[in-house]
CSV table of C-alpha atoms in Angstrom, one decimal:
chain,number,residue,atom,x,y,z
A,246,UNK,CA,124.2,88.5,134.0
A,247,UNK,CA,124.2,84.6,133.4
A,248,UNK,CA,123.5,85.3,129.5
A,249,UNK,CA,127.1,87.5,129.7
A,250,UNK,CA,129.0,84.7,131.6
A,251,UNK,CA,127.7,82.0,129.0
A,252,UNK,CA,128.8,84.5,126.5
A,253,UNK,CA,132.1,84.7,127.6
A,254,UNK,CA,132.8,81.4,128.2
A,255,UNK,CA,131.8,80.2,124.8
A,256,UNK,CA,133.7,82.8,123.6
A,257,UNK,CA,137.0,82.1,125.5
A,258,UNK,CA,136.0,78.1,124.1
A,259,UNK,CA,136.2,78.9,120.7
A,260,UNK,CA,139.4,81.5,120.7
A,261,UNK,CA,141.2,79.1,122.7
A,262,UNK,CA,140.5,76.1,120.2
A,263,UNK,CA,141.1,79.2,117.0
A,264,UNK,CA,144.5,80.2,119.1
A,265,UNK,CA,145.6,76.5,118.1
A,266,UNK,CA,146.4,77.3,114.1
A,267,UNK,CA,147.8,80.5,115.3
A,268,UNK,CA,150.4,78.7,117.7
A,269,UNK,CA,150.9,76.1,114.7
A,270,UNK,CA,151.9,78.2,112.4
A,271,UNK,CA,154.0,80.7,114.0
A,272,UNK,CA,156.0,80.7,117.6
A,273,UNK,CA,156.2,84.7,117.7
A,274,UNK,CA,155.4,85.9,121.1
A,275,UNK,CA,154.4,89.2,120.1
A,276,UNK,CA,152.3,87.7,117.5
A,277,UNK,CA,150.5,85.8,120.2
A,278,UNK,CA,149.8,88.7,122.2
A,279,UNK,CA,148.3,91.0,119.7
A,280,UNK,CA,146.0,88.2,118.8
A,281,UNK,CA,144.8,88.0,122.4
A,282,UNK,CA,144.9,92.0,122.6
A,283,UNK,CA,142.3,92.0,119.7
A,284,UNK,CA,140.2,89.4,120.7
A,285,UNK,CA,140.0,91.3,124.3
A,286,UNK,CA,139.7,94.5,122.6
A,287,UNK,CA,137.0,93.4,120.4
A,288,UNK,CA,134.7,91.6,123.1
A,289,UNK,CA,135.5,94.4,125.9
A,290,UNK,CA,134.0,97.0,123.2
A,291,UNK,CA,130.8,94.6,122.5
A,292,UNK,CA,130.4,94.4,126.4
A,293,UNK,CA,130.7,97.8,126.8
A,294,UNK,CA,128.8,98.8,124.1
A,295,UNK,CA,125.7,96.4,125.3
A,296,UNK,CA,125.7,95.6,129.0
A,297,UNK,CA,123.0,97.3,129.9
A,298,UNK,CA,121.1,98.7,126.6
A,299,UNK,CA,118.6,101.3,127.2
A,300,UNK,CA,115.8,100.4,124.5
A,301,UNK,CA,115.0,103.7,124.9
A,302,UNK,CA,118.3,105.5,123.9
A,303,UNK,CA,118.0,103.1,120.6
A,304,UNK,CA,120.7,101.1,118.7
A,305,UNK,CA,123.2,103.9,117.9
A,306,UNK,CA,126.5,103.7,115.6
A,307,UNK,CA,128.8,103.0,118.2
A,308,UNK,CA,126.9,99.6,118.7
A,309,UNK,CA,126.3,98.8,115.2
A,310,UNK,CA,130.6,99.1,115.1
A,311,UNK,CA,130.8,97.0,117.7
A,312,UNK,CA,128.5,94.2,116.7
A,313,UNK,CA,130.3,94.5,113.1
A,314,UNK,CA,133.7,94.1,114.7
A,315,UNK,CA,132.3,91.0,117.0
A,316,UNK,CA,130.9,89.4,113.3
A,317,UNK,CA,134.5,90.0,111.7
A,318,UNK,CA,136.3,88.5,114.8
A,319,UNK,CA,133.9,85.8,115.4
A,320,UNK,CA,133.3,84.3,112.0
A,321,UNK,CA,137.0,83.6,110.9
A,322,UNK,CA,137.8,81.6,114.2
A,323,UNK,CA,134.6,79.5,113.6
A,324,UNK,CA,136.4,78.7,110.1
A,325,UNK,CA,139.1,78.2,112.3
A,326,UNK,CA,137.8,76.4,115.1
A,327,UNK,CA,136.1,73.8,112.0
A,328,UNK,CA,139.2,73.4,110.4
A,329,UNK,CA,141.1,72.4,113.9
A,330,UNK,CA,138.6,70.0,114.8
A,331,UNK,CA,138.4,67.8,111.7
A,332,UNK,CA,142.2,67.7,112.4
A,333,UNK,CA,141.5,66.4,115.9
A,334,UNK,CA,139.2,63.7,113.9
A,335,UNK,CA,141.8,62.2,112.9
A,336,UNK,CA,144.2,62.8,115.8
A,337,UNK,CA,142.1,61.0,118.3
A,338,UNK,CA,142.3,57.7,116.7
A,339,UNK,CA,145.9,58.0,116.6
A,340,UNK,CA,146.2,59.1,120.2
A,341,UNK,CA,143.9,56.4,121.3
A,342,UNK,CA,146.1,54.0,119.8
A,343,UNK,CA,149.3,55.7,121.3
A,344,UNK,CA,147.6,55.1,124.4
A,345,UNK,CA,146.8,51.8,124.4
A,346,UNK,CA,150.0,50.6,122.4
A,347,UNK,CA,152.7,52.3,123.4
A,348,UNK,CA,151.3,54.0,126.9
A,349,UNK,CA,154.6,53.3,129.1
A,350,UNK,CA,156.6,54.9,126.4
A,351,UNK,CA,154.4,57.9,125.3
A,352,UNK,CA,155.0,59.5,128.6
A,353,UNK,CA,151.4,61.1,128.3
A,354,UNK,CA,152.0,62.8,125.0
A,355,UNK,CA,149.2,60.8,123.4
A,356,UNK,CA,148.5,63.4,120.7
A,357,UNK,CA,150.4,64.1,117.2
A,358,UNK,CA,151.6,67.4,116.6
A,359,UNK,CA,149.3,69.7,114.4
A,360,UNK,CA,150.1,69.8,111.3
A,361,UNK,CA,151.4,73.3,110.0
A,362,UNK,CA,150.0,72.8,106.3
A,363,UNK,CA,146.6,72.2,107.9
A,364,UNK,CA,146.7,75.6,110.3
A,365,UNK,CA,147.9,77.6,107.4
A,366,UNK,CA,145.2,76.2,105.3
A,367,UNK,CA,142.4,77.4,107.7
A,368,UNK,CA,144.2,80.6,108.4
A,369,UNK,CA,143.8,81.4,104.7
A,370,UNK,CA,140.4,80.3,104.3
A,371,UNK,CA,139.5,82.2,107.8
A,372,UNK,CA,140.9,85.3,105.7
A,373,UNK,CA,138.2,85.3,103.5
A,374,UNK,CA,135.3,85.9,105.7
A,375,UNK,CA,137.1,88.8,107.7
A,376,UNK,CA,138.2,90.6,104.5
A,377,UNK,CA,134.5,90.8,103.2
A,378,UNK,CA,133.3,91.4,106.4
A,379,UNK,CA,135.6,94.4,106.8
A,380,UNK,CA,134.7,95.4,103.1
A,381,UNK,CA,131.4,95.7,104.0
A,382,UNK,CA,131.3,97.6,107.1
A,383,UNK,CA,133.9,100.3,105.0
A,384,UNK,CA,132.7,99.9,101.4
A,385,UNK,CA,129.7,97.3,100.8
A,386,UNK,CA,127.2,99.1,102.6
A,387,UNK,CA,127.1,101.9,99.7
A,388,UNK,CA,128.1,100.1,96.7
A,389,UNK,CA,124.9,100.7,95.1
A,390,UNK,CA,123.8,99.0,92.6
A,391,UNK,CA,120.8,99.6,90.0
A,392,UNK,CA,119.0,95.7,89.1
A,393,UNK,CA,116.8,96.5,86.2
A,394,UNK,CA,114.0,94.3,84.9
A,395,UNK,CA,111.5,94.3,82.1
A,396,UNK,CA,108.4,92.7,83.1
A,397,UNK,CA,105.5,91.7,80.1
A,398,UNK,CA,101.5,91.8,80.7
A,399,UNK,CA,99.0,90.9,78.3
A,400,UNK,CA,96.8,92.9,79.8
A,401,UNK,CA,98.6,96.6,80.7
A,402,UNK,CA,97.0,99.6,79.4
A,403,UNK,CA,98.6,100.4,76.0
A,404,UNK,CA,99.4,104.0,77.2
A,405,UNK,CA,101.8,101.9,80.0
A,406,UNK,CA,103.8,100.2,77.5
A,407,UNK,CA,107.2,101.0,78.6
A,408,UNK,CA,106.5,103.0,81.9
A,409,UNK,CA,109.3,102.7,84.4
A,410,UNK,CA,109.6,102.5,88.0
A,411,UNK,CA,112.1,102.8,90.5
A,412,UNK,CA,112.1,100.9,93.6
A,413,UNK,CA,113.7,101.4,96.7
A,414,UNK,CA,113.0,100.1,100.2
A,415,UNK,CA,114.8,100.0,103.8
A,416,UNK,CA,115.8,103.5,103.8
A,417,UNK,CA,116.8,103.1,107.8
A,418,UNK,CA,118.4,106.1,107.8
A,419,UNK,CA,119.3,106.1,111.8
A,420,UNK,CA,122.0,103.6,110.6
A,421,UNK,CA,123.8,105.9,107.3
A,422,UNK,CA,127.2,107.6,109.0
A,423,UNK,CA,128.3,109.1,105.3
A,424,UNK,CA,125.9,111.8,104.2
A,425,UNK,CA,128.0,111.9,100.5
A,426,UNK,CA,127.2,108.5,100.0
A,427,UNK,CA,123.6,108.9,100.5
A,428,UNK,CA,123.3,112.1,98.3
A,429,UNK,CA,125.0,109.7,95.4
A,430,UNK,CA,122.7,107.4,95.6
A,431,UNK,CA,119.8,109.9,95.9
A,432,UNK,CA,121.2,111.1,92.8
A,433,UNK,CA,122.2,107.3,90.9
A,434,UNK,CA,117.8,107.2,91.7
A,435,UNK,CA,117.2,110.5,89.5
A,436,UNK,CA,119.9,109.2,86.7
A,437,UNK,CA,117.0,106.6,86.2
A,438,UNK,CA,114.6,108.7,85.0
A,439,UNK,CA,112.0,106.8,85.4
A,440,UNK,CA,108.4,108.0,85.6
A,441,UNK,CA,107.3,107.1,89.0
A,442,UNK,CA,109.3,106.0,92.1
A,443,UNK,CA,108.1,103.8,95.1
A,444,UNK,CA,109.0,103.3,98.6
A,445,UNK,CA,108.8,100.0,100.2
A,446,UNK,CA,108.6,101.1,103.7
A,447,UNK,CA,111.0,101.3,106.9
A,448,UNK,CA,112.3,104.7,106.3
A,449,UNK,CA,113.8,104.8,109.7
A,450,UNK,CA,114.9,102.1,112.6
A,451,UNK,CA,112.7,103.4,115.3
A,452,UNK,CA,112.6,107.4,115.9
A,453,UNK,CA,111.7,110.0,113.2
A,454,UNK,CA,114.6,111.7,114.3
A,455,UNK,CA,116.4,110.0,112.4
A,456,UNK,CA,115.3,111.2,109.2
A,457,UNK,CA,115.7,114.4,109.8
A,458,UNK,CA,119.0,115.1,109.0
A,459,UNK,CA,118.3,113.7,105.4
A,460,UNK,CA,114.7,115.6,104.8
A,461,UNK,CA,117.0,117.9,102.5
A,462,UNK,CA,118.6,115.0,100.7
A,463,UNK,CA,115.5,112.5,99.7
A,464,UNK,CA,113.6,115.3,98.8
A,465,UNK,CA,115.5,115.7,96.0
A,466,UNK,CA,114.3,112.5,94.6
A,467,UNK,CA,112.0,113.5,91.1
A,468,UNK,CA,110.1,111.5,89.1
A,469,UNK,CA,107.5,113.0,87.0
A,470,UNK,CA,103.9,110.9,88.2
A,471,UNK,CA,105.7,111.9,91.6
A,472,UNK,CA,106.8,109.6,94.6
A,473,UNK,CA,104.7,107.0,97.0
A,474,UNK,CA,105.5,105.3,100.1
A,475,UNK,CA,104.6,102.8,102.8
A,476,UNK,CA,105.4,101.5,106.1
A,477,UNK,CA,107.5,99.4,107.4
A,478,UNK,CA,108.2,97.2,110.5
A,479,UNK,CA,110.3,99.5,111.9
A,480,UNK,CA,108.6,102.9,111.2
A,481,UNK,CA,106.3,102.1,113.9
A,482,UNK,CA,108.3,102.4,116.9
A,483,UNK,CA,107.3,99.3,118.4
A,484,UNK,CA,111.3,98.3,118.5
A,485,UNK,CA,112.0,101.2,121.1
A,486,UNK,CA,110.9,101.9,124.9
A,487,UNK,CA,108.4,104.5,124.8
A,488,UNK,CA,107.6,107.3,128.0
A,489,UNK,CA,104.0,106.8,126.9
A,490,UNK,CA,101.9,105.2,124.2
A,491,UNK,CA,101.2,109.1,123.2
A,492,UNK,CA,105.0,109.9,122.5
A,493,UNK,CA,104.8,106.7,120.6
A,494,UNK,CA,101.6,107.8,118.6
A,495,UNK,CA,103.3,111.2,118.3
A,496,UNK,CA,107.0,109.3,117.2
A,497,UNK,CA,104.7,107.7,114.3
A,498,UNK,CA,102.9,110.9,113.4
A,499,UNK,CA,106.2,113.1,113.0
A,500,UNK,CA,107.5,110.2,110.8
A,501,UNK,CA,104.4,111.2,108.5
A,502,UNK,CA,105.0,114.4,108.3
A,503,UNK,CA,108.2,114.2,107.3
A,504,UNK,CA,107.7,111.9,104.6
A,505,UNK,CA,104.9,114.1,103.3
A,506,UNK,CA,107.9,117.2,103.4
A,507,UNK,CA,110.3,114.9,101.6
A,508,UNK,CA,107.3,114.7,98.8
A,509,UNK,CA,106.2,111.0,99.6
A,510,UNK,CA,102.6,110.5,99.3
A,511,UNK,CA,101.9,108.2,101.9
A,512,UNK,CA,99.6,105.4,101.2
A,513,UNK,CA,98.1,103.9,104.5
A,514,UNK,CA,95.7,101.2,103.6
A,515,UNK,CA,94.4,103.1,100.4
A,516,UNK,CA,95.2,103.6,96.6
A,517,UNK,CA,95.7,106.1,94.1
A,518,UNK,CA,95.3,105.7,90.3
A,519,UNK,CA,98.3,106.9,87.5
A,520,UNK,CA,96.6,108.1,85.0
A,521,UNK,CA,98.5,108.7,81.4
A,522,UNK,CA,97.0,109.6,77.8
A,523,UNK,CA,93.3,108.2,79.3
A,524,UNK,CA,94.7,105.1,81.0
A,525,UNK,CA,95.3,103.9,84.5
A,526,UNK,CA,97.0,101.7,86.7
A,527,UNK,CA,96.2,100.6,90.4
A,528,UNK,CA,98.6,101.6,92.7
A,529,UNK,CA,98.0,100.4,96.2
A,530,UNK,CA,99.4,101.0,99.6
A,531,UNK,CA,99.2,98.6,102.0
A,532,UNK,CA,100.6,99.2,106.2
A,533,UNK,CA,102.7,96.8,107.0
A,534,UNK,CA,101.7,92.5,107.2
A,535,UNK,CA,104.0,90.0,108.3
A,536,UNK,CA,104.3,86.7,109.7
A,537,UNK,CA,107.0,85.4,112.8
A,538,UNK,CA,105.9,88.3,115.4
A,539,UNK,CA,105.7,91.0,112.5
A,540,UNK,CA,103.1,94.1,112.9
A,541,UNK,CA,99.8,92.9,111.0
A,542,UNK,CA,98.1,96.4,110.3
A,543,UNK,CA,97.9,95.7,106.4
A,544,UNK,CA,94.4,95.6,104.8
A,545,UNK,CA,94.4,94.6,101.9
A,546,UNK,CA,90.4,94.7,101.4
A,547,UNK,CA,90.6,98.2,102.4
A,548,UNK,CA,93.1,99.2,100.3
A,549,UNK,CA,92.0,97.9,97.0
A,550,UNK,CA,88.0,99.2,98.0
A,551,UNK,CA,86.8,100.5,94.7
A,552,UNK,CA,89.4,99.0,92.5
A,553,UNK,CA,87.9,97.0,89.7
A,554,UNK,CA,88.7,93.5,89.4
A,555,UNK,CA,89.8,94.1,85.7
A,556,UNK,CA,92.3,97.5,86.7
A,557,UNK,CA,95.7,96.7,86.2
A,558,UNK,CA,97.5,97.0,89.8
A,559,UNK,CA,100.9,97.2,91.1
A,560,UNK,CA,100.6,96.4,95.3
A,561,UNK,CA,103.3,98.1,97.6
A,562,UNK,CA,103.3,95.7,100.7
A,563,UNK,CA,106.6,95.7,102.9
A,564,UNK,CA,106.9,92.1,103.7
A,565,UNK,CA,106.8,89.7,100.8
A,566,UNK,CA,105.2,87.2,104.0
A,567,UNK,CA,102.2,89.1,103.0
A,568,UNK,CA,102.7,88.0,99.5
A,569,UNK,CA,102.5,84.9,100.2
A,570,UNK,CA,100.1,84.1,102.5
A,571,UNK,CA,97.3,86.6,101.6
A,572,UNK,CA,98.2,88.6,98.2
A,573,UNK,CA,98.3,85.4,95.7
A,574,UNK,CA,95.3,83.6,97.2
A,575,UNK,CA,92.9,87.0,96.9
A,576,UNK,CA,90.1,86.9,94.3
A,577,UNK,CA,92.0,90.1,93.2
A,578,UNK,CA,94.7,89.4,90.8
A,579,UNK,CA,97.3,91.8,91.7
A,580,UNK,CA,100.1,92.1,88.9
A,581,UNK,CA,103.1,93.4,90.7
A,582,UNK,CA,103.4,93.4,94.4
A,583,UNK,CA,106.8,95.3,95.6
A,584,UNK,CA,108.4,94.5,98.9
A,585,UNK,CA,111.9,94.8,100.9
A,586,UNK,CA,112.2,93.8,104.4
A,587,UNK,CA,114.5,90.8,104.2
A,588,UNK,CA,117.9,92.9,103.1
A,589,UNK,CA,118.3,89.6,102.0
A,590,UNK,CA,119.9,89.5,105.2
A,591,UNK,CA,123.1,92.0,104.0
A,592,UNK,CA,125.3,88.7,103.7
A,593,UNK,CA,125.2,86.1,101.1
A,594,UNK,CA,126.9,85.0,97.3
A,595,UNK,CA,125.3,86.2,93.9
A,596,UNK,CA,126.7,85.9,90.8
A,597,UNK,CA,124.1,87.1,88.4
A,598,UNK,CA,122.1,85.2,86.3
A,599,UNK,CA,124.0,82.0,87.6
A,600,UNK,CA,123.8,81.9,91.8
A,601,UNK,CA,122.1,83.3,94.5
A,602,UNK,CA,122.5,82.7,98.3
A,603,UNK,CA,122.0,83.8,101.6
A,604,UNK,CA,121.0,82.8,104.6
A,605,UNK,CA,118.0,85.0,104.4
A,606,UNK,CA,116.7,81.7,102.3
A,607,UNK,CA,115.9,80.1,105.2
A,608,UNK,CA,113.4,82.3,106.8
A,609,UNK,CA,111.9,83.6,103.4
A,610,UNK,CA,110.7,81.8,100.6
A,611,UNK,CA,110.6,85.0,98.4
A,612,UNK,CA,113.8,87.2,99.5
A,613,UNK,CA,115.7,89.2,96.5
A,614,UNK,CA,114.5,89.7,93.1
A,615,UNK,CA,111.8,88.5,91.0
A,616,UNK,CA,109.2,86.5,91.8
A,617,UNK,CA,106.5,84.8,89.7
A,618,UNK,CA,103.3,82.8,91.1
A,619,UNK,CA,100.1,81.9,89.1
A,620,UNK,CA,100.5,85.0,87.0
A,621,UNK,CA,101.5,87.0,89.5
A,622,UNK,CA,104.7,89.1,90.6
A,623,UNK,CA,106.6,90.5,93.4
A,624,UNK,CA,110.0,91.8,93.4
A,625,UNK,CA,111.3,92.1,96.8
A,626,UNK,CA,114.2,94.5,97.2
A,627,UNK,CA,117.4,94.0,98.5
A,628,UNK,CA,117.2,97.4,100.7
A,629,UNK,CA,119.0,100.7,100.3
A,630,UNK,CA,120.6,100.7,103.8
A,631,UNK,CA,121.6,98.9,106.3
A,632,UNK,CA,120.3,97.8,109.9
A,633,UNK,CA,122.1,96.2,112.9
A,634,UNK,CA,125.8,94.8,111.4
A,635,UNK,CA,127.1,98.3,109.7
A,636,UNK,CA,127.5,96.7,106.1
A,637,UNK,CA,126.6,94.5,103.8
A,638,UNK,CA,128.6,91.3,101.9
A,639,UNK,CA,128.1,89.7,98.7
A,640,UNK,CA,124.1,91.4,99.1
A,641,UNK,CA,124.6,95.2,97.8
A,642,UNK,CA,122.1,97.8,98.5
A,643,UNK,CA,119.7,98.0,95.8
A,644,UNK,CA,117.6,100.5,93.4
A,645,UNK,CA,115.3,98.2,91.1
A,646,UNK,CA,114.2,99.9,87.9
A,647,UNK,CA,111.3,97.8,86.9
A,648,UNK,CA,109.8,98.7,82.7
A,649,UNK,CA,106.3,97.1,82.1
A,650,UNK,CA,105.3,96.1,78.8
A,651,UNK,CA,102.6,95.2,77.0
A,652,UNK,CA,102.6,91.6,75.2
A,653,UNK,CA,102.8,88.3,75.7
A,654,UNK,CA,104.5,87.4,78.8
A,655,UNK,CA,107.3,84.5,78.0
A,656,UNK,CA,107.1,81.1,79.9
């Protein structure tokens, strides 16, 4: 209860310091009141939506909308609440002085008036933020969008010169609430062509239930040295309230079997070899390893047992963590590593080639795109869905097309 109250106080804090621009600019009545109905609106619904969570129902759409809507109300009147206050740096002084100078004949109106230009100026800067957020809840989480790279090894078997693989990662499919979008980007995947395709792991948020409904739609992914997959954080329940550790055990098992009736060929701790024209590569599947709390069942030693140092080897490991602290260091030299987990946390700025940013940077050293470390690379995916805030901004879901090639790599 005391979390909600301090909730609600900061809350009433900042809209009544964001109200200020609003008053500034405009004296409608009516304008005043629909702001205070949405703002009442918006945190009654969150309130609702959360007092009380039952771990055990899970995280449903109605409270992914209603966190999304708290984001897009919330942001723009901390842009607004930033641009008041460095007004009111430079209106204390001044009312100080009132004060002090001219006390007897301020009759306690120590304070300039706000200046309209400088409420209209954070109004239209607070406009930005709530227009993308709203984008993304409607549109961004499903503007797909295919990154391809071409990666060069001096040592890749010849018969791989040119073999292509898709990537994608962070299915979550509990969160999807547009099965059309889904089957377009099931099919934007095939459009690829590309001769094997790998799955990074967290195919659902917590329940295999949730795949279920889309069993008919990811099994129409194709490609023709056939599909492999991992797991993720969340595909092992441990985000949910269980009856029993069995119906737990039992959540993780029907997640299997599902992935193994969409066609996956789950890799738990293990490899498998792709063979072409008398050639192989590596390809190994790793559970899932990550720092900050994460689920440590990845074993790497395990996985890679009979693998010889000299194979070529492409690593599927969820969190790029795992990367870092115990892929590059290992007396293995492991190639390619692919990974997801970060979404790069579905908000950020990238303009390709030029600028990349998100706030995901500060809790991953590695967390979108290509990566390169003492020979070594990972690509972590952006994710193809969405988890928690119902879209994404500025960080689009993502299918990687990686084509390795045999030569000299460049510096």
């Amino acid at each position: 209860m005391l979390r909600w109250i301090f909730f609600l106080v900061l809350f009433i804090i900042v809209d009544i310091y964001a109200f200020q621009a609003i008053k500034t600019v405009t004296k409608n009545n009516w304008i005043h009141i629909i702001y205070w109905l949405i703002s009442l609106l918006v945190v009654g619904n969150f309130i609702y939506n959360y007092y009380g969570f039952n771990r055990s129902d899970g995280f449903n759409h109605a409270h992914a909308f209603a966190f999304g809507f708290l984001l897009a109300l919330v942001i723009p009147k901390m842009v607004l609440l930033l641009g008041m206050f460095a007004e009111d740096i430079f209106r204390l002084p001044q009312a100080i002085y009132r004060y002090f100078a001219h006390g007897d004949t301020a009759q306690g109106n120590y304070f300039p008036s706000r200046r309209k230009f400088i409420s209209s100026m954070a109004l239209g800067i607070a406009a930005i933020p709530l227009t993308s957020i709203i984008y993304g809840i409607y549109r961004g989480k499903y503007n797909f969008k295919v990154l391809k790279y071409t990666l060069t090894f001096e040592d890749l078997p010849q018969a791989f010169d040119g073999y292509k693989i898709t990537q994608i990662s962070d299915i979550h499919s509990g969160s999807f609430d547009d099965m059309e979008k889904v089957k377009y980007a099931v099919n934007l995947v095939n459009e690829q062509q590309s001769d094997v395709i790998l799955f990074t792991g967290d195919m659902v948020n917590n329940k295999a239930d949730e795949l279920r409904p889309y069993v008919d739609v990811f099994n129409k992914l194709h490609a023709k040295d056939g599909k492999y997959s991992i797991l993720g954080n969340h595909d092992y329940g441990d985000y949910a309230t269980w009856s029993s550790e069995a119906a737990k055990h039992q959540n993780l098992e029907d997640l299997k079997a599902l992935q193994k009736q969409i066609g996956f060929d789950l890799l738990l701790n293990e490899h498998r070899y792709l063979e072409k024209d008398g050639e192989k590569i590596a390809l190994i599947g790793v559970e899932n390893w990550g720092t900050g709390g994460f689920k440590q069942a990845g074993d790497l030693k395990k996985a890679s047992q009979n693998i010889k140092a000299a194979d070529f080897k492409v690593l599927m490991s969820h969190d790029p963590t795992h990367w870092e602290k115990k892929v590059i260091p290992d007396d293995y030299h492991y190639h390619l590593t692919l990974s997801g987990h970060t979404h790069g946390m579905q908000f950020g700025i990238e303009i390709p080639g030029w600028f990349k940013w998100s706030p995901a940077k500060w809790r991953y050293k590695y967390w979108a795109g290509i990566y390169n470390e003492m020979g070594q690379y990972i690509n972590v995916n952006r994710g193809f869905g969405y988890l928690a805030f119902p879209g994404r901004v500025g960080i689009w879901p993502e299918i990687t097309v990686i084509e390795l090639k045999k030569g000299t790599p460049t510096a």
